[in-house]
XYZ file of C-alpha atoms in Angstrom:
482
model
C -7.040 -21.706 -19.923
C -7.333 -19.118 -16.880
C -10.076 -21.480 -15.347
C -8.368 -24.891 -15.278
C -5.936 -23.540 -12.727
C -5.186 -22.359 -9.704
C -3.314 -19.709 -8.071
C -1.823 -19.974 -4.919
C -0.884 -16.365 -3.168
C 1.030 -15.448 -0.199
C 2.684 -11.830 0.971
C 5.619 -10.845 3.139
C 4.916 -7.394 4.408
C 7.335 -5.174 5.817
C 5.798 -2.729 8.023
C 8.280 0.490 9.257
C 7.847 1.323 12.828
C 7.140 4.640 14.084
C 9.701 4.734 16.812
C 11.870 7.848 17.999
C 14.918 6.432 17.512
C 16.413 3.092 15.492
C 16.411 -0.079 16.519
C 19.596 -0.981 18.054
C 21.114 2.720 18.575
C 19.676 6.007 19.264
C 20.228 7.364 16.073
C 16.576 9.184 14.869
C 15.160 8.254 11.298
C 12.962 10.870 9.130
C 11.989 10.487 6.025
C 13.670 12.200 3.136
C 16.831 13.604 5.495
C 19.869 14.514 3.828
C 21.781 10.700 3.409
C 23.932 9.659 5.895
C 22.703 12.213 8.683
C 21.166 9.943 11.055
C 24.317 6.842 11.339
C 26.679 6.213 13.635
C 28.998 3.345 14.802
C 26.646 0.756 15.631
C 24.139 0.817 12.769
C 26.907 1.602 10.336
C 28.239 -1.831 11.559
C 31.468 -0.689 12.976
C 33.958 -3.457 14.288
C 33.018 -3.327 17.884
C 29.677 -1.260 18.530
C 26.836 -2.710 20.514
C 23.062 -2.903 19.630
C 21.132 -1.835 22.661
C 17.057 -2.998 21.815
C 14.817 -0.525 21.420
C 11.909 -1.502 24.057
C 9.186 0.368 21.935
C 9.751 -2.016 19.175
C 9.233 -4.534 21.469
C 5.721 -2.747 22.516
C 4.931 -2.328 19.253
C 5.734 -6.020 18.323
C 3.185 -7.276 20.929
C 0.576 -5.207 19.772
C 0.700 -5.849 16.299
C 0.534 -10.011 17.237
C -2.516 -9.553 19.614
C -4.043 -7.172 16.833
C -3.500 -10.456 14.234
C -4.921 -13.007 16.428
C -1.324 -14.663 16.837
C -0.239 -16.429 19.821
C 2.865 -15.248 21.620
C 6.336 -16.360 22.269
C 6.838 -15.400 25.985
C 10.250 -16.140 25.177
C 11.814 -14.953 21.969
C 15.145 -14.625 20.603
C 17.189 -12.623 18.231
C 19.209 -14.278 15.291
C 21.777 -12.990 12.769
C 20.682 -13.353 8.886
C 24.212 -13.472 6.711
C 24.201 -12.021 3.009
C 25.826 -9.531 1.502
C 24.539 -6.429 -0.053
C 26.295 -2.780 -0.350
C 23.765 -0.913 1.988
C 23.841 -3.520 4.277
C 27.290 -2.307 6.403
C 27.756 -5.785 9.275
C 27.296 -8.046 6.667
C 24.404 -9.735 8.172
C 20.967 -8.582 9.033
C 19.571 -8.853 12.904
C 16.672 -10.698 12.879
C 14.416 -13.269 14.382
C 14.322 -17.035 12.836
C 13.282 -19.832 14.444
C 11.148 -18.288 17.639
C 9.395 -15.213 16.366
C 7.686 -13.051 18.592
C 4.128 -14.087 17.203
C 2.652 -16.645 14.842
C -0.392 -18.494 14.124
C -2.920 -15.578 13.473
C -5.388 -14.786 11.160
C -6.644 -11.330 9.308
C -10.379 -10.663 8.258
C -11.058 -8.716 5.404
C -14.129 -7.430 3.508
C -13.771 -7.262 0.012
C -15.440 -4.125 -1.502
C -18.506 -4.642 -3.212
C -17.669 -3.532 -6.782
C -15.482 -6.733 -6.456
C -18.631 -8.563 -5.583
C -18.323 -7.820 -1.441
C -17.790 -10.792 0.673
C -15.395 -11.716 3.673
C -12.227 -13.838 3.923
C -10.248 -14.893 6.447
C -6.553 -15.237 5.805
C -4.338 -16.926 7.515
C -0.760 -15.001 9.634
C 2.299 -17.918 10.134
C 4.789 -15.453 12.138
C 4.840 -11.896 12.414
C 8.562 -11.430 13.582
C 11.120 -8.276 14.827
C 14.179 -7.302 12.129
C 16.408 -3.957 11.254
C 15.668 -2.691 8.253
C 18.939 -2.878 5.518
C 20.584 1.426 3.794
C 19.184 2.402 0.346
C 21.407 2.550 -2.655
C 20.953 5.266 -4.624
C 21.470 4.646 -8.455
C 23.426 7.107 -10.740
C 21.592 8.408 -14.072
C 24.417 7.046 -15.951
C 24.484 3.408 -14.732
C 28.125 3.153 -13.643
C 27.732 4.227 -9.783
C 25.721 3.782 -7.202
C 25.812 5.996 -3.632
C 24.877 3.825 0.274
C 22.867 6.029 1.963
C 22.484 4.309 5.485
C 19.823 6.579 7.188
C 17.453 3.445 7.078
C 19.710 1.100 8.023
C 18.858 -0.232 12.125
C 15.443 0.882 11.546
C 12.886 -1.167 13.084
C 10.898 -3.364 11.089
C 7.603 -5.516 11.474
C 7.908 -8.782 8.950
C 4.612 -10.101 8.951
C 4.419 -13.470 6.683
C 0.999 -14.534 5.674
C -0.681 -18.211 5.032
C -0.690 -19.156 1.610
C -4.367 -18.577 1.529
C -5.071 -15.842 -1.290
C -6.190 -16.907 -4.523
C -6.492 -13.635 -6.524
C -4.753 -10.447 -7.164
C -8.126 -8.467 -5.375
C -7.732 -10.952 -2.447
C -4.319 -10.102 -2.067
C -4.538 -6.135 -2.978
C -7.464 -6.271 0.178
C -5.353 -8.446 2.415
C -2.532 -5.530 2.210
C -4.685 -2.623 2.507
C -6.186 -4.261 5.801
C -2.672 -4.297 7.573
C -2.414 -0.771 6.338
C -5.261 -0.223 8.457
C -4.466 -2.234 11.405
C -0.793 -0.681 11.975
C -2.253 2.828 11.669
C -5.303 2.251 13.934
C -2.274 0.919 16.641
C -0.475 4.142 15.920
C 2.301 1.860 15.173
C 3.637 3.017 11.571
C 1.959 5.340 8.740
C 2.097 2.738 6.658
C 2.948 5.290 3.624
C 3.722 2.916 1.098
C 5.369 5.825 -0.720
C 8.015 6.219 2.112
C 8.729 2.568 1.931
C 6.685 2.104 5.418
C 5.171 -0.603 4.098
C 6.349 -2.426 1.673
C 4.554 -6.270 0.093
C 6.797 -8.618 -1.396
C 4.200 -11.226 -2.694
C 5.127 -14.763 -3.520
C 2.646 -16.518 -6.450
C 2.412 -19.919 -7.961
C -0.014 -21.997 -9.764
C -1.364 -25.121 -9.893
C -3.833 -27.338 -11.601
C -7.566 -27.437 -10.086
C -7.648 -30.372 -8.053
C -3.747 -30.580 -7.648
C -2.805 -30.562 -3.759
C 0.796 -29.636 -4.116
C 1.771 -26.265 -4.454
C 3.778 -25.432 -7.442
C 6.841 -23.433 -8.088
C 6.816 -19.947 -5.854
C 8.180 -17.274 -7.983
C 8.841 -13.809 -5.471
C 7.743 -10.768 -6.988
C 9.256 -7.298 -5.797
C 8.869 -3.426 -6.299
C 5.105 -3.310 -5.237
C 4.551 0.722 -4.223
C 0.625 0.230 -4.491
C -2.016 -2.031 -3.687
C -2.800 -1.614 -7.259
C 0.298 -2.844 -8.443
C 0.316 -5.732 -6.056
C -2.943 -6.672 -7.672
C -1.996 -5.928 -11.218
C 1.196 -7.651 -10.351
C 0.076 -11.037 -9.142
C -2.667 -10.947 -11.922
C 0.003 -10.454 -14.745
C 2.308 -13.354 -13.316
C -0.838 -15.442 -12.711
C -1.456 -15.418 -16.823
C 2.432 -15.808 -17.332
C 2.772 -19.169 -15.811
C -0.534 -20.569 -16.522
C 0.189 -20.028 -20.010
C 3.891 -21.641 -19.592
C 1.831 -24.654 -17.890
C -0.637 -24.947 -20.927
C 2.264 -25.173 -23.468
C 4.055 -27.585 -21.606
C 6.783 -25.602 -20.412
C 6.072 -25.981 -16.426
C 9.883 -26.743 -16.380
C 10.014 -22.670 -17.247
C 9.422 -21.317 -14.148
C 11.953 -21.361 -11.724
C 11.965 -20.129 -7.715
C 12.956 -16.780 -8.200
C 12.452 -13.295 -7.308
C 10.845 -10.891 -10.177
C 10.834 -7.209 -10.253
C 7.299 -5.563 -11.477
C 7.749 -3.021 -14.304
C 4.815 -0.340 -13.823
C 5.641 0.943 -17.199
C 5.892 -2.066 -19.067
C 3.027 -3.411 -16.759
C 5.058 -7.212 -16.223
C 7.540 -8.884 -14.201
C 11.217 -9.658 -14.960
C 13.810 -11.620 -13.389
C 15.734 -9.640 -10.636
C 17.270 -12.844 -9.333
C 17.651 -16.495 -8.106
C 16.210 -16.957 -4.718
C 18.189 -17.730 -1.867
C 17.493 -20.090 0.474
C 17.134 -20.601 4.187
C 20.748 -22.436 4.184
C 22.228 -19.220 2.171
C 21.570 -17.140 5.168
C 23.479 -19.212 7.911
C 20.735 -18.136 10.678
C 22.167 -18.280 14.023
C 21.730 -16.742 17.434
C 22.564 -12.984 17.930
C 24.988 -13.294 20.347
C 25.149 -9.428 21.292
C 21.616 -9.570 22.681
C 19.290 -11.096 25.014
C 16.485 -12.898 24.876
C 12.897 -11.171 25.026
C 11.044 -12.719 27.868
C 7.278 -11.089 28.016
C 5.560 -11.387 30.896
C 1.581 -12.213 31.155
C 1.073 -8.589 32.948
C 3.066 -6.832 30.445
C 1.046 -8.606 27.620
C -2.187 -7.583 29.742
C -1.587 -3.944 29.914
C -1.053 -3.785 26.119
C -4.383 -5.999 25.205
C -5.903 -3.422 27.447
C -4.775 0.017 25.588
C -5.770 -1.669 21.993
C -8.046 0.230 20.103
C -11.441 -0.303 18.115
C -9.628 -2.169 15.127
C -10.790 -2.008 11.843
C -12.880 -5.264 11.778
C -14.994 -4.557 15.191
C -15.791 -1.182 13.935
C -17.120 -2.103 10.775
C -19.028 -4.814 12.018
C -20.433 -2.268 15.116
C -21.431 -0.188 12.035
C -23.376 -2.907 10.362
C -24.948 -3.205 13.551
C -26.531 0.049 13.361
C -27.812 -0.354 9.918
C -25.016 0.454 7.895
C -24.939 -0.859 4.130
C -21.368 -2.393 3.175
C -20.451 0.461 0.632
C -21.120 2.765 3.912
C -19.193 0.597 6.343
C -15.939 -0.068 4.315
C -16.040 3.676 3.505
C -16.125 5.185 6.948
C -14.157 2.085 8.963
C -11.108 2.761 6.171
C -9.599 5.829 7.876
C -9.462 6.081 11.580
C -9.831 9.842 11.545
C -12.989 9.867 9.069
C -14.046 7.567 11.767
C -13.379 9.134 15.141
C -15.279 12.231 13.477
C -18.353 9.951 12.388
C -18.296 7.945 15.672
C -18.511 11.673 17.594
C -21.320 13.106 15.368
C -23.205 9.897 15.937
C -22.629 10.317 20.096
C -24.138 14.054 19.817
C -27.638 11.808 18.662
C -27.336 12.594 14.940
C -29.324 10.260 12.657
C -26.769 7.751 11.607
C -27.581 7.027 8.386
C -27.796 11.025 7.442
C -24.017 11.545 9.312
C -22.731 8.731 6.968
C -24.536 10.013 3.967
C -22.996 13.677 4.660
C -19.605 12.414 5.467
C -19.393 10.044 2.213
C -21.223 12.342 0.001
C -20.657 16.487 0.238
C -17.442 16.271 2.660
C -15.686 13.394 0.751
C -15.591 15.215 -2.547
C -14.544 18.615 -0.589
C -11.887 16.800 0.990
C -10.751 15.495 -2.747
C -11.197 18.479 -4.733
C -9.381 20.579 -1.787
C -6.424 17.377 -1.198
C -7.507 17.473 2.399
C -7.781 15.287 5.158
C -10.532 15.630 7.853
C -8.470 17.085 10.501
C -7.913 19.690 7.440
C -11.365 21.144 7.384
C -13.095 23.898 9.875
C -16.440 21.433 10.439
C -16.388 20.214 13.664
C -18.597 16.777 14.184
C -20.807 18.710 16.534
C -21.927 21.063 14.081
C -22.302 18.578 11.484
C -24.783 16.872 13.727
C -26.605 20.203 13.942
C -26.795 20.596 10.785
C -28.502 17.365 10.135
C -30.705 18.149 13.045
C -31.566 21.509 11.834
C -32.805 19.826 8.021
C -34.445 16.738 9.695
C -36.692 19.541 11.783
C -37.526 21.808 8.976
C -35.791 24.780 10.165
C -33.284 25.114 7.258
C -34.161 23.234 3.535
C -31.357 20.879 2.148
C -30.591 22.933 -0.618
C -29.382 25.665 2.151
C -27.396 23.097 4.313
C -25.371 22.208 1.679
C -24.214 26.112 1.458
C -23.880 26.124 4.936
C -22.124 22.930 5.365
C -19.531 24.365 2.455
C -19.032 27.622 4.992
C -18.386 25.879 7.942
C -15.693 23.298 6.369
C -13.755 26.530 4.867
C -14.159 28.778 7.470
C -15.664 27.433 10.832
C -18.488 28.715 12.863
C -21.817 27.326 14.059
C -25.321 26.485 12.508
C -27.101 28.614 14.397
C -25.055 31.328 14.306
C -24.708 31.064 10.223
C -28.725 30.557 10.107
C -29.601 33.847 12.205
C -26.877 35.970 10.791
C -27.805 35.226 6.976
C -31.708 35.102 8.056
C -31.445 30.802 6.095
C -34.942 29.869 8.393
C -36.879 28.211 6.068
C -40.178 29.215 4.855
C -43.093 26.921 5.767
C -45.926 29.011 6.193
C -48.670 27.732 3.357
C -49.696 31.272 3.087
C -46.561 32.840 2.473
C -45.421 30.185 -0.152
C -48.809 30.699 -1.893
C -48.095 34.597 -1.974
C -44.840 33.696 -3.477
C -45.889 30.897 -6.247
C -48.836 33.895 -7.522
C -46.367 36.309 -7.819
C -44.202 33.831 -10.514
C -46.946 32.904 -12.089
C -48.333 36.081 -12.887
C -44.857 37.614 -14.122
C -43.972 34.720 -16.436
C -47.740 34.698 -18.227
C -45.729 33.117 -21.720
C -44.239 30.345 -20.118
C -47.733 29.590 -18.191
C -49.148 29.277 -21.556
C -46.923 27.108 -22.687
C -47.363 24.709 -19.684
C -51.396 24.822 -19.779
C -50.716 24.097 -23.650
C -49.031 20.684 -22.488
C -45.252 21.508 -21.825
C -45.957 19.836 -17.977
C -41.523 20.225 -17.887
C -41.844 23.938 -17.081
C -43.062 22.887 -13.529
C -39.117 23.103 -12.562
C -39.067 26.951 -14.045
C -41.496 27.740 -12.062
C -40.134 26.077 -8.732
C -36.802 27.527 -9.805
C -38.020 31.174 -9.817
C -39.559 30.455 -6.547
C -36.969 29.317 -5.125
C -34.763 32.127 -6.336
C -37.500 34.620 -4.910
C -36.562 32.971 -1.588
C -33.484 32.601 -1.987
C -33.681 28.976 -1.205
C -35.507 29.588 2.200
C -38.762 28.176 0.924
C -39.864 24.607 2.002
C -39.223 22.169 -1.400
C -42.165 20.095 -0.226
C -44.629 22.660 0.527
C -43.601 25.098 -2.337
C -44.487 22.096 -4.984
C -47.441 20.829 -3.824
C -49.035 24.150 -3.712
C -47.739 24.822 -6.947
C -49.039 22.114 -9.027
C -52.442 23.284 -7.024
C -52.029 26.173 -8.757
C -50.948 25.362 -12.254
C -53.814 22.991 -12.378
């Protein structure tokens, strides 16, 4: 049934800005502060406080559009939103309507390869400035609730995208991107479990071949990209299968809340719409007027976003898996990029960094600014392997030491005596000795059991401790055995 439809996808993100102080006043926000310790008159909506705009959203605005492709409004305007809601103290909400400060952008995303790779552009219609509403907290017992208005006046990002996603993956990938992009511009953490960024993601279906869209149900309560795929995939199934029993009629514009429990959506409520809010001009502010010099200084600090670093690592022979990997965090980049500038091979720095350092960094719940290794010494490292002077076996001990506890290569590999041993001689001396104190088990391999090679190289290697070359050490084995 799945197949003779389609479903049309499009997400309203939210994205928290990392400002000192709130939008309109210069009240601070942290995270997690006791409620109602960073308010006072003007974002608790008191009869006759002024906002005053905060020129960093402003900043941060502008950098976000150029960062999405958008074109922007030189001149831009504030508006007021009306609707009522407890943590919401003036009543309305300040935003921007009709002239947002960007629109008509695009995002490009690479979809991982165990969801079979690929790359998509989707579409950005406005990416626009608003204050961000209180939180209600909800007593245990159902019959209170407590307005804590920390949040409320803080600076928001609302950046609306095309309709252009087609599956819950698509629209998972889509969300994780702007993760990426607003953290690469230093612009918000994008913690999705602070509410920094939060995806409200509007779905509806159609059949193939149909050109209108069909009824957009609004689906809220999204804390992770997994969600907002399992989400859209659930309510995908729920109104194709209304559609195949004839019950189209069923689905009505609405706005669903996602149950991670139950693993579905349920109605929340009826939608409002655009005549509901009674948008019209903030008269207590300005206009924004940009200027072309302003908007050239800020295209000139961007950074290396996301999709120009992963497609400068495909460039130096990169696979995918690789590229999406490293390009995903900008600090597991910055340290990749700077082992790479010291001349380390680039394929070995990669391999390192996504193999033996990735699962230290899970197993220890750090990040890479966490660990000891500096990228100098991981490059080396590499550099001491690739030239024989230490075996694999004993870089992996020494990488483990220098991640907990600092140092140097060289300094680890003189103080422990780690040089490996590639003198033909010596290794020859060494493989005689095992095989003339383990005389059973060399009966046992000349009588066919070829598997005990491994003992041998194993008590080698032990005799060594490591040190001898892996290489060598077999080759002159088997010479030996044989």
């Amino acid at each position: 049934v799945l197949g003779n439809y389609e479903a049309v996808i499009g997400i309203e993100t939210h994205v928290q800005l990392s400002t000192s102080t709130k939008a309109f006043c210069s009240c601070p926000y942290n995270y997690g502060a006791q409620p109602n310790t960073s308010i006072c008159p003007v974002c608790m909506g008191m009869p006759g406080a002024l906002p005053i705009l905060n020129s960093k959203v402003i900043e941060y605005a502008v950098k976000v559009g150029l960062a999405l492709n958008c074109k922007l409004s030189l001149s831009s305007k504030f508006d007021r939103k009306q609707y009522f809601y407890p943590d919401l103290p003036k009543g309305y909400q300040i935003s921007q309507f009709d002239v947002p400060i960007a629109s008509g952008g695009f995002l490009d995303v690479d979809l991982p390869v165990e969801f079979g790779g690929g790359h998509r552009k989707f579409g950005i219609t406005r990416v626009h400035m608003e204050e961000d509403a209180g939180k209600l907290i909800h007593a245990a017992s159902g019959n209170f609730s407590q307005v804590d208005l920390n949040r409320a006046g803080v600076p928001l990002l609302e950046i609306v995208s095309e309709p252009d996603m087609r599956t819950g993956i698509e629209a998972a990938e889509y969300a994780a991107e702007l993760q990426r992009v607003v953290r690469y511009l230093g612009v918000s953490n994008g913690n999705m479990q602070e509410g920094s960024l939060r995806c409200d993601v509007n779905v509806s279906v159609r059949p193939l071949g149909q050109l209108e869209f069909g009824t957009k149900v609004e689906i809220k309560n999204l804390n992770s990209f997994s969600s907002v795929s399992r989400a859209i995939d659930f309510e995908i199934s729920r109104q194709v299968l209304l559609h195949s029993q004839g019950e189209a009629d069923q689905i009505v514009q609405e706005t669903r809340l996602w149950e991670e429990g139950a693993q579905k959506t349920v109605t929340m409520r009826k939608k409002e719409g655009l005549a509901d809010y009674r948008y019209f001009p903030e008269p207590d502010l300005p206009a924004v007027t940009l200027s072309d010099e302003y908007v050239g200084r800020i295209r000139d600090s961007l950074p290396e976003l996301p999709e120009t670093k992963r497609r400068r690592y495909e460039s130096l022979g990169l696979g995918m898996q690789d590229v999406l990997f490293l390009a995903n965090d900008m600090n597991v980049a910055a340290f990749f990029d700077e082992t790479i500038a010291t001349g380390a091979d680039v394929k070995s720095a990669a391999n390192w960094m996504m193999g033996d350092i990735a699962a230290y960094l899970k197993n220890e719940k750090l990040s890479i600014n966490g660990i000891k290794l500096v990228p100098r010494e991981l490059a080396s490292l590499i550099a001491a392997i690739k030239t024989g002077t230490i075996s694999g076996k004993i870089g992996k001990e020494i990488l483990l030491e220098l991640m907990s506890k600092g140092g140097t290569v060289e300094g680890m590999i003189e103080e422990n005596d780690l040089v490996q041993i590639v003198d033909p001689v010596e290794i020859e001396k060494i493989v005689n000795r095992v095989l003339k104190e383990n005389p059973k088990q060399l009966e046992q391999y000349r009588s066919g059991k070829t598997r005990l090679q491994g003992y041998f190289a194993g008590q080698a290697m032990k005799e060594t401790r490591g040190k001898a070359n892996p290489e060598l050490l077999n080759k002159i084995l088997l010479q030996r055995l044989t």
